[in-house]
């Protein structure tokens, strides 16, 4: 049974999608903990109501990123994670923290990386005149919103698109893409190529198409 530790900063809808898929599909895994840097993160309520241990490590209580990340890692490691899942965890991580979880930490980002790392991805995609947008699940490396891609999901950008309408349709796809990526990781179905890409062992499509 694999232990998943999920880190959130906000509403936690991707965390919920993963927890629900884990239960519905009978993964050989459990959500060992949901940890947030904000005590008001909405997702903590779902975790508590569903018997998932929670913890808060408030970044404001620390002098610098190193000190915050050191305590965060201690708390995470207390739950013996096999995989750390960043699900809307809005903190820049130090290289030491990333190294500690090398190869066992995933992130989801609301753009088709390597396009639009950072914030305001939907607005930037619309302003750039992109005709497609989407989301990326990737292995976390020290560079922000970077690292080998596990799954991408694509949605069209419509002529009358707003940031909100695009965000909503991308989110629907995130809730499909992230559970799939985590399940593949748990089942050992992902492998690294010599040139550092991640491929599915049996060639299953790592591209999802949304409407
Ligand atoms: C998601 O859209 C996720 O891609 C994004 O935050 C949202 C969290 O939503 N993550 C990032 O921007 C990380 N760079 P959720 O709390 O409902 O899962």
XYZ file of N, CA and C and ligand atoms in Angstrom:
651
model
N 0.860 -1.207 0.000
C 0.000 0.000 0.000
C 0.888 1.247 0.000
N 0.716 2.082 -1.009
C 1.543 3.287 -1.119
C 0.898 4.440 -0.326
N 1.751 5.214 0.317
C 1.298 6.395 1.052
C 1.425 7.638 0.186
N 0.311 8.325 0.009
C 0.333 9.592 -0.726
C 0.198 10.727 0.269
N 1.062 11.717 0.159
C 0.898 12.951 0.936
C 0.615 14.065 -0.062
N -0.526 14.726 0.120
C -0.968 15.751 -0.831
C -0.823 17.121 -0.195
N -0.178 18.037 -0.930
C 0.037 19.406 -0.443
C -0.894 20.348 -1.190
N -1.606 21.166 -0.448
C -2.547 22.118 -1.046
C -2.341 23.508 -0.435
N -2.829 24.514 -1.170
C -2.872 25.863 -0.593
C -4.278 26.434 -0.603
N -5.199 25.778 -1.308
C -6.510 26.387 -1.487
C -7.646 25.396 -1.451
N -8.514 25.493 -2.476
C -9.779 24.733 -2.395
C -9.568 23.236 -2.468
N -8.489 22.784 -3.115
C -8.156 21.351 -3.066
C -9.005 20.470 -3.955
N -9.527 21.021 -5.061
C -10.398 20.175 -5.895
C -9.610 19.048 -6.563
N -8.354 19.278 -6.878
C -7.548 18.181 -7.438
C -7.270 17.111 -6.384
N -7.061 17.536 -5.164
C -6.882 16.576 -4.062
C -8.129 15.708 -3.920
N -9.311 16.348 -3.986
C -10.564 15.597 -3.872
C -10.681 14.602 -5.031
N -10.340 15.049 -6.241
C -10.430 14.150 -7.408
C -9.528 12.929 -7.214
N -8.348 13.150 -6.661
C -7.413 12.037 -6.432
C -7.954 11.123 -5.332
N -8.436 11.705 -4.246
C -8.950 10.894 -3.132
C -10.154 10.070 -3.588
N -11.022 10.682 -4.392
C -12.210 9.954 -4.854
C -11.847 8.836 -5.826
N -10.887 9.108 -6.713
C -10.456 8.068 -7.662
C -9.775 6.929 -6.916
N -8.993 7.269 -5.910
C -8.294 6.266 -5.099
C -9.309 5.310 -4.471
N -10.383 5.877 -3.932
C -11.414 5.045 -3.289
C -12.236 4.291 -4.335
N -12.678 4.999 -5.377
C -13.591 4.386 -6.359
C -12.896 3.300 -7.167
N -11.603 3.505 -7.467
C -10.899 2.556 -8.337
C -10.080 1.551 -7.533
N -10.159 1.653 -6.201
C -9.476 0.670 -5.361
C -7.963 0.649 -5.552
N -7.353 1.830 -5.624
C -5.894 1.884 -5.761
C -5.230 1.195 -4.574
N -4.056 0.664 -4.794
C -3.262 0.120 -3.699
C -2.503 1.283 -3.036
N -3.279 2.212 -2.509
C -2.706 3.446 -1.960
C -3.706 4.054 -0.998
N -3.191 4.927 -0.151
C -4.091 5.693 0.703
C -3.563 7.123 0.803
N -4.489 8.045 1.068
C -4.069 9.424 1.288
C -3.619 9.480 2.747
N -2.315 9.487 2.953
C -1.781 9.436 4.320
C -1.977 10.767 5.027
N -1.958 11.859 4.269
C -2.155 13.186 4.867
C -2.390 14.225 3.789
N -3.111 15.259 4.185
C -3.222 16.475 3.376
C -2.589 17.589 4.198
N -1.610 18.251 3.603
C -0.854 19.284 4.326
C -0.986 20.599 3.571
N -1.185 21.677 4.316
C -1.341 22.987 3.687
C -0.428 24.012 4.352
N -0.053 24.999 3.586
C 0.675 26.134 4.165
C -0.292 27.200 4.662
N -1.598 26.966 4.470
C -2.603 27.940 4.913
C -3.661 27.216 5.726
N -3.940 27.750 6.910
C -4.932 27.090 7.763
C -6.344 27.252 7.209
N -6.546 28.249 6.308
C -7.887 28.479 5.759
C -8.091 27.791 4.405
N -7.191 26.902 4.040
C -7.342 26.203 2.759
C -8.622 25.364 2.794
N -9.492 25.599 1.825
C -10.791 24.931 1.813
C -10.677 23.419 1.803
N -9.671 22.905 1.122
C -9.515 21.458 1.004
C -9.290 20.748 2.324
N -8.833 21.457 3.324
C -8.604 20.827 4.632
C -9.917 20.315 5.221
N -11.003 21.017 4.930
C -12.308 20.630 5.483
C -12.724 19.276 4.915
N -12.570 19.133 3.594
C -12.901 17.833 2.973
C -12.068 16.724 3.609
N -10.778 16.965 3.772
C -9.900 15.928 4.337
C -10.379 15.550 5.737
N -10.641 16.557 6.540
C -11.068 16.281 7.917
C -12.389 15.520 7.937
N -13.298 15.904 7.062
C -14.612 15.224 7.035
C -14.504 13.795 6.536
N -13.402 13.490 5.855
C -13.242 12.155 5.293
C -12.170 11.340 6.006
N -11.835 11.768 7.209
C -10.938 10.978 8.042
C -9.491 10.952 7.582
N -9.111 11.927 6.771
C -7.722 12.006 6.307
C -6.956 12.921 7.265
N -5.818 12.473 7.811
C -5.045 13.353 8.689
C -4.634 14.638 7.957
N -4.653 15.748 8.678
C -4.247 17.019 8.082
C -3.180 17.673 8.948
N -2.428 18.559 8.326
C -1.454 19.366 9.058
C -1.322 20.697 8.347
N -0.988 21.721 9.118
C -0.735 23.054 8.552
C 0.672 23.465 8.944
N 1.450 23.859 7.948
C 2.764 24.459 8.199
C 2.701 25.831 7.536
N 2.543 26.848 8.351
C 2.313 28.201 7.835
C 3.657 28.841 7.462
N 3.795 29.167 6.182
C 5.085 29.720 5.724
C 5.406 31.041 6.413
N 4.375 31.730 6.911
C 4.614 33.028 7.566
C 5.314 32.871 8.916
N 5.322 31.668 9.436
C 5.973 31.437 10.730
C 7.486 31.239 10.600
N 8.005 31.338 9.371
C 9.419 31.013 9.160
C 10.161 32.202 8.558
N 11.445 32.259 8.879
C 12.253 33.399 8.421
C 12.550 33.349 6.942
N 12.766 32.158 6.432
C 13.118 32.059 5.011
C 12.610 30.731 4.453
N 12.776 30.591 3.149
C 12.264 29.394 2.469
C 12.924 28.126 2.991
N 14.227 28.218 3.289
C 14.949 27.024 3.752
C 14.332 26.508 5.056
N 14.064 27.426 5.967
C 13.520 27.014 7.265
C 12.113 26.441 7.098
N 11.310 27.089 6.263
C 9.958 26.576 6.004
C 10.026 25.186 5.385
N 10.845 25.043 4.353
C 10.917 23.756 3.647
C 11.449 22.654 4.561
N 12.365 22.990 5.455
C 12.925 21.978 6.359
C 11.828 21.433 7.278
N 11.030 22.329 7.833
C 9.944 21.876 8.715
C 8.873 21.154 7.915
N 8.556 21.679 6.733
C 7.554 21.025 5.888
C 7.981 19.585 5.581
N 9.261 19.408 5.246
C 9.751 18.057 4.922
C 9.640 17.138 6.142
N 9.933 17.684 7.310
C 9.808 16.871 8.540
C 8.374 16.393 8.737
N 7.440 17.317 8.533
C 6.027 16.964 8.715
C 5.606 15.945 7.657
N 5.994 16.193 6.415
C 5.651 15.242 5.339
C 6.224 13.861 5.665
N 7.493 13.835 6.050
C 8.166 12.546 6.261
C 7.573 11.784 7.449
N 6.925 12.515 8.360
C 6.219 11.863 9.460
C 5.094 10.956 8.971
N 4.653 11.167 7.726
C 3.594 10.328 7.159
C 4.152 9.288 6.181
N 5.478 9.106 6.196
C 6.147 8.070 5.392
C 5.654 8.034 3.941
N 5.798 9.130 3.219
C 5.222 9.170 1.873
C 6.022 8.343 0.858
N 5.289 7.648 -0.011
C 5.926 7.089 -1.202
C 5.907 8.123 -2.314
N 4.847 8.940 -2.309
C 4.694 9.961 -3.349
C 4.147 11.235 -2.710
N 4.763 12.359 -3.054
C 4.258 13.666 -2.627
C 3.561 14.302 -3.831
N 2.329 14.731 -3.612
C 1.481 15.237 -4.697
C 1.193 16.710 -4.444
N 1.743 17.564 -5.282
C 1.473 19.000 -5.156
C 0.185 19.300 -5.927
N -0.832 19.736 -5.209
C -2.138 19.950 -5.835
C -2.595 21.375 -5.520
N -2.081 22.322 -6.303
C -2.373 23.719 -6.016
C -1.609 24.197 -4.801
N -0.371 23.711 -4.655
C 0.482 24.154 -3.540
C 1.308 25.321 -4.060
N 0.970 26.525 -3.590
C 1.466 27.737 -4.234
C 2.691 28.308 -3.525
N 3.691 27.479 -3.357
C 4.954 27.935 -2.793
C 6.094 27.534 -3.730
N 7.079 28.408 -3.845
C 8.294 28.052 -4.584
C 9.149 27.200 -3.658
N 9.596 26.057 -4.159
C 10.310 25.101 -3.319
C 11.819 25.250 -3.489
N 12.556 25.046 -2.402
C 14.014 25.160 -2.473
C 14.593 23.917 -3.158
N 15.768 24.065 -3.774
C 16.389 22.912 -4.447
C 16.596 21.730 -3.497
N 16.944 22.013 -2.248
C 17.168 20.929 -1.292
C 15.897 20.119 -1.042
N 14.785 20.821 -0.941
C 13.487 20.159 -0.728
C 13.153 19.283 -1.938
N 13.319 19.859 -3.121
C 13.007 19.109 -4.349
C 13.908 17.878 -4.450
N 15.176 18.060 -4.124
C 16.121 16.938 -4.194
C 15.712 15.813 -3.241
N 15.244 16.193 -2.065
C 14.840 15.209 -1.052
C 13.738 14.285 -1.591
N 12.868 14.841 -2.459
C 11.755 14.050 -2.999
C 11.961 13.744 -4.489
N 13.210 13.724 -4.910
C 13.498 13.519 -6.340
C 12.865 12.218 -6.825
N 12.111 12.333 -7.910
C 11.497 11.153 -8.517
C 10.249 10.674 -7.804
N 9.870 11.336 -6.723
C 8.654 10.922 -6.007
C 7.802 12.129 -5.604
N 7.830 13.141 -6.469
C 6.975 14.316 -6.243
C 6.418 14.777 -7.593
N 5.084 14.881 -7.660
C 4.400 15.332 -8.875
C 3.747 16.682 -8.620
N 3.554 17.427 -9.721
C 2.855 18.715 -9.642
C 1.873 18.801 -10.804
N 0.833 19.579 -10.615
C -0.054 19.908 -11.742
C -0.007 21.405 -11.950
N 0.072 21.794 -13.227
C 0.172 23.214 -13.566
C -0.850 23.503 -14.662
N -1.564 24.644 -14.558
C -2.654 24.894 -15.502
C -2.209 25.533 -16.818
N -1.245 24.921 -17.479
C -0.880 25.328 -18.845
C -0.233 24.135 -19.529
N -0.058 24.285 -20.822
C 0.655 23.253 -21.580
C 2.142 23.581 -21.510
N 2.783 23.123 -20.447
C 4.215 23.393 -20.288
C 4.978 22.808 -21.483
N 6.085 23.423 -21.924
C 6.783 24.510 -21.244
C 6.220 25.905 -21.493
N 5.036 26.029 -22.105
C 4.440 27.354 -22.236
C 3.861 27.798 -20.886
N 4.014 29.044 -20.589
C 3.366 29.699 -19.455
C 3.615 29.066 -18.086
N 4.854 28.925 -17.674
C 5.086 28.620 -16.258
C 4.669 29.836 -15.427
N 4.519 29.647 -14.125
C 4.184 30.788 -13.255
C 2.691 31.023 -13.170
N 2.334 32.285 -12.909
C 0.942 32.639 -12.590
C 0.166 33.123 -13.823
N -1.159 33.255 -13.634
C -2.060 33.844 -14.638
C -1.955 33.148 -15.995
N -1.891 31.842 -15.964
C -1.646 31.075 -17.190
C -2.780 31.248 -18.209
N -4.027 31.254 -17.727
C -5.154 31.308 -18.680
C -5.215 32.676 -19.359
N -5.026 33.714 -18.562
C -5.023 35.063 -19.137
C -3.913 35.183 -20.187
N -2.749 34.676 -19.852
C -1.611 34.785 -20.776
C -1.857 33.987 -22.054
N -2.487 32.824 -21.925
C -2.768 32.010 -23.120
C -3.764 32.729 -24.034
N -4.791 33.348 -23.428
C -5.790 34.068 -24.226
C -5.131 35.275 -24.901
N -4.361 36.022 -24.117
C -3.712 37.231 -24.672
C -2.728 36.893 -25.783
N -2.120 35.710 -25.700
C -1.165 35.304 -26.734
C -1.863 34.794 -27.983
N -3.210 34.688 -27.909
C -3.954 34.206 -29.069
C -3.852 32.705 -29.265
N -3.508 31.974 -28.202
C -3.411 30.518 -28.306
C -4.763 29.941 -28.695
N -4.749 28.923 -29.500
C -5.992 28.247 -29.901
C -6.270 27.009 -29.065
N -5.270 26.557 -28.342
C -5.467 25.493 -27.354
C -4.785 25.913 -26.057
N -5.315 25.381 -24.970
C -4.698 25.574 -23.647
C -4.833 24.235 -22.935
N -4.481 24.200 -21.670
C -4.610 22.908 -20.998
C -3.866 22.846 -19.699
N -3.482 21.641 -19.353
C -2.837 21.412 -18.074
C -1.770 20.332 -18.218
N -0.817 20.371 -17.305
C 0.319 19.446 -17.357
C 0.567 18.863 -15.980
N 0.685 17.549 -15.919
C 1.187 16.888 -14.712
C 2.638 16.513 -14.994
N 3.509 16.915 -14.085
C 4.939 16.667 -14.332
C 5.654 16.284 -13.043
N 6.782 15.624 -13.229
C 7.666 15.325 -12.106
C 8.343 16.629 -11.708
N 8.453 16.879 -10.413
C 8.994 18.159 -9.956
C 10.524 18.129 -9.978
N 11.077 19.149 -10.611
C 12.526 19.381 -10.617
C 12.749 20.791 -10.063
N 14.010 21.149 -9.756
C 14.208 22.435 -9.076
C 13.681 23.651 -9.835
N 13.665 23.607 -11.155
C 13.167 24.759 -11.906
C 11.640 24.822 -11.796
N 11.104 26.007 -11.525
C 9.662 26.178 -11.307
C 8.854 25.727 -12.527
N 7.794 24.931 -12.269
C 6.882 24.473 -13.323
C 7.645 23.860 -14.486
N 8.518 22.963 -14.152
C 9.417 22.341 -15.117
C 9.521 20.887 -14.719
N 10.081 20.065 -15.578
C 10.298 18.674 -15.221
C 9.570 17.743 -16.161
N 9.985 16.480 -16.203
C 9.440 15.526 -17.165
C 7.913 15.437 -17.092
N 7.309 15.466 -18.265
C 5.844 15.524 -18.364
C 5.256 14.116 -18.308
N 4.269 13.949 -17.430
C 3.596 12.651 -17.267
C 2.332 12.593 -18.112
N 1.520 13.633 -18.023
C 0.254 13.713 -18.765
C 0.007 15.164 -19.134
N -0.547 15.382 -20.320
C -1.086 16.706 -20.638
C -2.519 16.553 -21.131
N -3.340 17.540 -20.803
C -4.722 17.572 -21.281
C -4.944 18.907 -21.974
N -5.620 18.819 -23.115
C -5.776 19.976 -23.991
C -7.247 20.368 -24.082
N -7.515 21.651 -24.072
C -8.869 22.144 -24.398
C -8.720 23.258 -25.441
N -9.748 23.422 -26.306
C -9.680 24.536 -27.257
C -9.874 25.868 -26.540
N -9.257 26.904 -27.071
C -9.537 28.266 -26.589
C -10.545 28.870 -27.561
N -11.716 29.226 -27.035
C -12.794 29.709 -27.900
C -12.641 31.202 -28.169
N -13.228 31.697 -29.242
C -13.046 33.110 -29.604
C -13.518 34.070 -28.506
N -14.574 33.671 -27.776
C -15.136 34.572 -26.753
C -14.646 34.188 -25.345
N -13.553 33.508 -25.285
C -13.074 32.960 -24.018
C -12.733 34.053 -23.010
N -13.048 33.786 -21.722
C -12.546 34.636 -20.641
C -11.642 33.766 -19.766
N -10.895 34.450 -18.921
C -10.013 33.725 -18.001
C -10.823 32.693 -17.208
N -12.007 33.099 -16.750
C -12.817 32.215 -15.904
C -13.373 31.022 -16.660
N -13.862 31.267 -17.883
C -14.439 30.133 -18.625
C -13.350 29.142 -18.993
N -12.194 29.654 -19.364
C -11.092 28.749 -19.719
C -10.610 27.980 -18.485
N -10.479 28.691 -17.374
C -10.027 28.027 -16.141
C -10.977 26.898 -15.762
N -12.274 27.138 -15.923
C -13.253 26.118 -15.526
C -13.120 24.870 -16.394
N -12.937 25.055 -17.705
C -12.836 23.870 -18.587
C -11.503 23.156 -18.409
N -10.453 23.907 -18.146
C -9.161 23.254 -17.870
C -9.255 22.455 -16.574
N -9.958 23.008 -15.579
C -10.059 22.319 -14.287
C -10.754 20.953 -14.435
N -11.776 20.923 -15.279
C -12.456 19.640 -15.538
C -11.426 18.607 -16.018
N -10.541 19.041 -16.891
C -9.525 18.119 -17.417
C -8.465 17.792 -16.364
N -8.166 18.751 -15.495
C -7.197 18.464 -14.420
C -7.697 17.312 -13.562
N -9.008 17.298 -13.330
C -9.579 16.260 -12.463
C -9.554 14.885 -13.127
N -9.355 14.846 -14.438
C -9.128 13.560 -15.109
C -7.640 13.230 -15.162
N -6.846 14.260 -15.469
C -5.420 14.027 -15.732
C -4.648 13.641 -14.461
N -4.934 14.344 -13.366
C -4.075 14.130 -12.183
C -4.299 12.744 -11.561
N -5.569 12.326 -11.356
C -5.745 10.971 -10.820
C -5.106 9.910 -11.714
N -5.207 10.105 -13.025
C -4.617 9.127 -13.933
C -3.102 9.057 -13.745
N -2.464 10.217 -13.681
C -1.004 10.249 -13.521
C -0.584 9.596 -12.201
N -1.314 9.901 -11.145
C -0.960 9.343 -9.829
C -1.152 7.827 -9.832
N -2.254 7.378 -10.434
C -2.499 5.929 -10.491
C -1.388 5.231 -11.280
N -0.986 5.804 -12.402
C 0.103 5.210 -13.186
C 1.370 5.128 -12.347
N 1.641 6.189 -11.604
C 2.864 6.196 -10.785
C 2.778 5.070 -9.745
N 1.644 4.974 -9.071
C 1.462 3.957 -8.027
C 1.619 2.556 -8.602
N 1.097 2.357 -9.806
C 1.110 1.025 -10.407
C 2.433 0.719 -11.119
N 3.377 1.650 -11.034
C 4.691 1.408 -11.643
C 4.643 1.393 -13.158
N 3.707 2.139 -13.722
C 3.522 2.106 -15.174
C 4.274 3.218 -15.902
N 5.009 4.016 -15.133
C 5.760 5.120 -15.751
C 7.235 4.792 -15.746
N 7.892 5.077 -16.853
C 9.343 4.881 -16.861
C 10.032 6.053 -17.543
N 11.281 6.278 -17.127
C 12.081 7.365 -17.703
C 12.860 6.844 -18.895
N 12.889 7.638 -19.943
C 13.740 7.297 -21.083
C 15.152 7.798 -20.792
N 16.094 7.357 -21.619
C 17.482 7.775 -21.395
C 17.638 9.277 -21.501
N 16.798 9.896 -22.334
C 16.899 11.355 -22.482
C 15.965 12.092 -21.519
N 15.463 11.375 -20.515
C 14.792 12.056 -19.412
C 13.317 12.306 -19.582
N 12.706 11.727 -20.623
C 11.247 11.854 -20.746
C 10.571 10.741 -19.945
N 9.276 10.966 -19.641
C 8.498 9.932 -18.952
C 7.532 9.323 -19.963
N 7.578 8.003 -20.080
C 6.643 7.330 -20.989
C 5.862 6.267 -20.214
N 4.681 5.958 -20.746
C 3.870 4.881 -20.161
C 4.405 3.550 -20.682
N 4.638 2.633 -19.755
C 5.258 1.351 -20.118
C 4.549 0.621 -21.239
N 3.208 0.724 -21.253
C 2.450 -0.021 -22.251
C 1.919 0.897 -23.351
N 2.473 2.079 -23.418
C 2.148 2.970 -24.526
C 0.781 3.621 -24.448
N 0.166 3.616 -23.254
C -1.138 4.289 -23.145
C -0.970 5.784 -23.417
N -1.991 6.392 -23.987
C -1.870 7.807 -24.366
C -1.681 8.695 -23.135
N -0.701 9.551 -23.211
C -0.446 10.519 -22.136
C -1.014 11.885 -22.497
N -1.879 11.903 -23.504
C -2.539 13.139 -23.941
C -4.041 12.965 -23.826
N -4.690 13.867 -23.118
C -6.152 13.845 -22.985
C -6.718 15.035 -23.748
N -7.846 14.813 -24.388
C -8.472 15.886 -25.175
C -9.806 16.270 -24.538
N -9.945 17.536 -24.202
C -11.194 18.022 -23.629
C -11.929 18.907 -24.616
N -13.120 19.311 -24.219
C -13.925 20.138 -25.134
C -14.002 21.566 -24.664
C -5.069 24.080 -10.214
O -5.632 24.664 -11.358
C -3.605 23.818 -10.415
O -3.255 23.502 -11.737
C -2.995 25.129 -10.012
O -3.738 25.558 -8.912
C -5.076 25.066 -9.044
C -5.451 24.412 -7.750
O -6.814 24.102 -7.718
N -1.593 24.994 -9.700
C -0.683 25.907 -9.991
O -0.936 26.972 -10.503
C 0.732 25.517 -9.608
N 1.691 26.292 -10.355
P -7.383 23.141 -6.605
O -6.913 23.707 -5.268
O -8.865 23.224 -6.754
O -6.843 21.776 -6.856
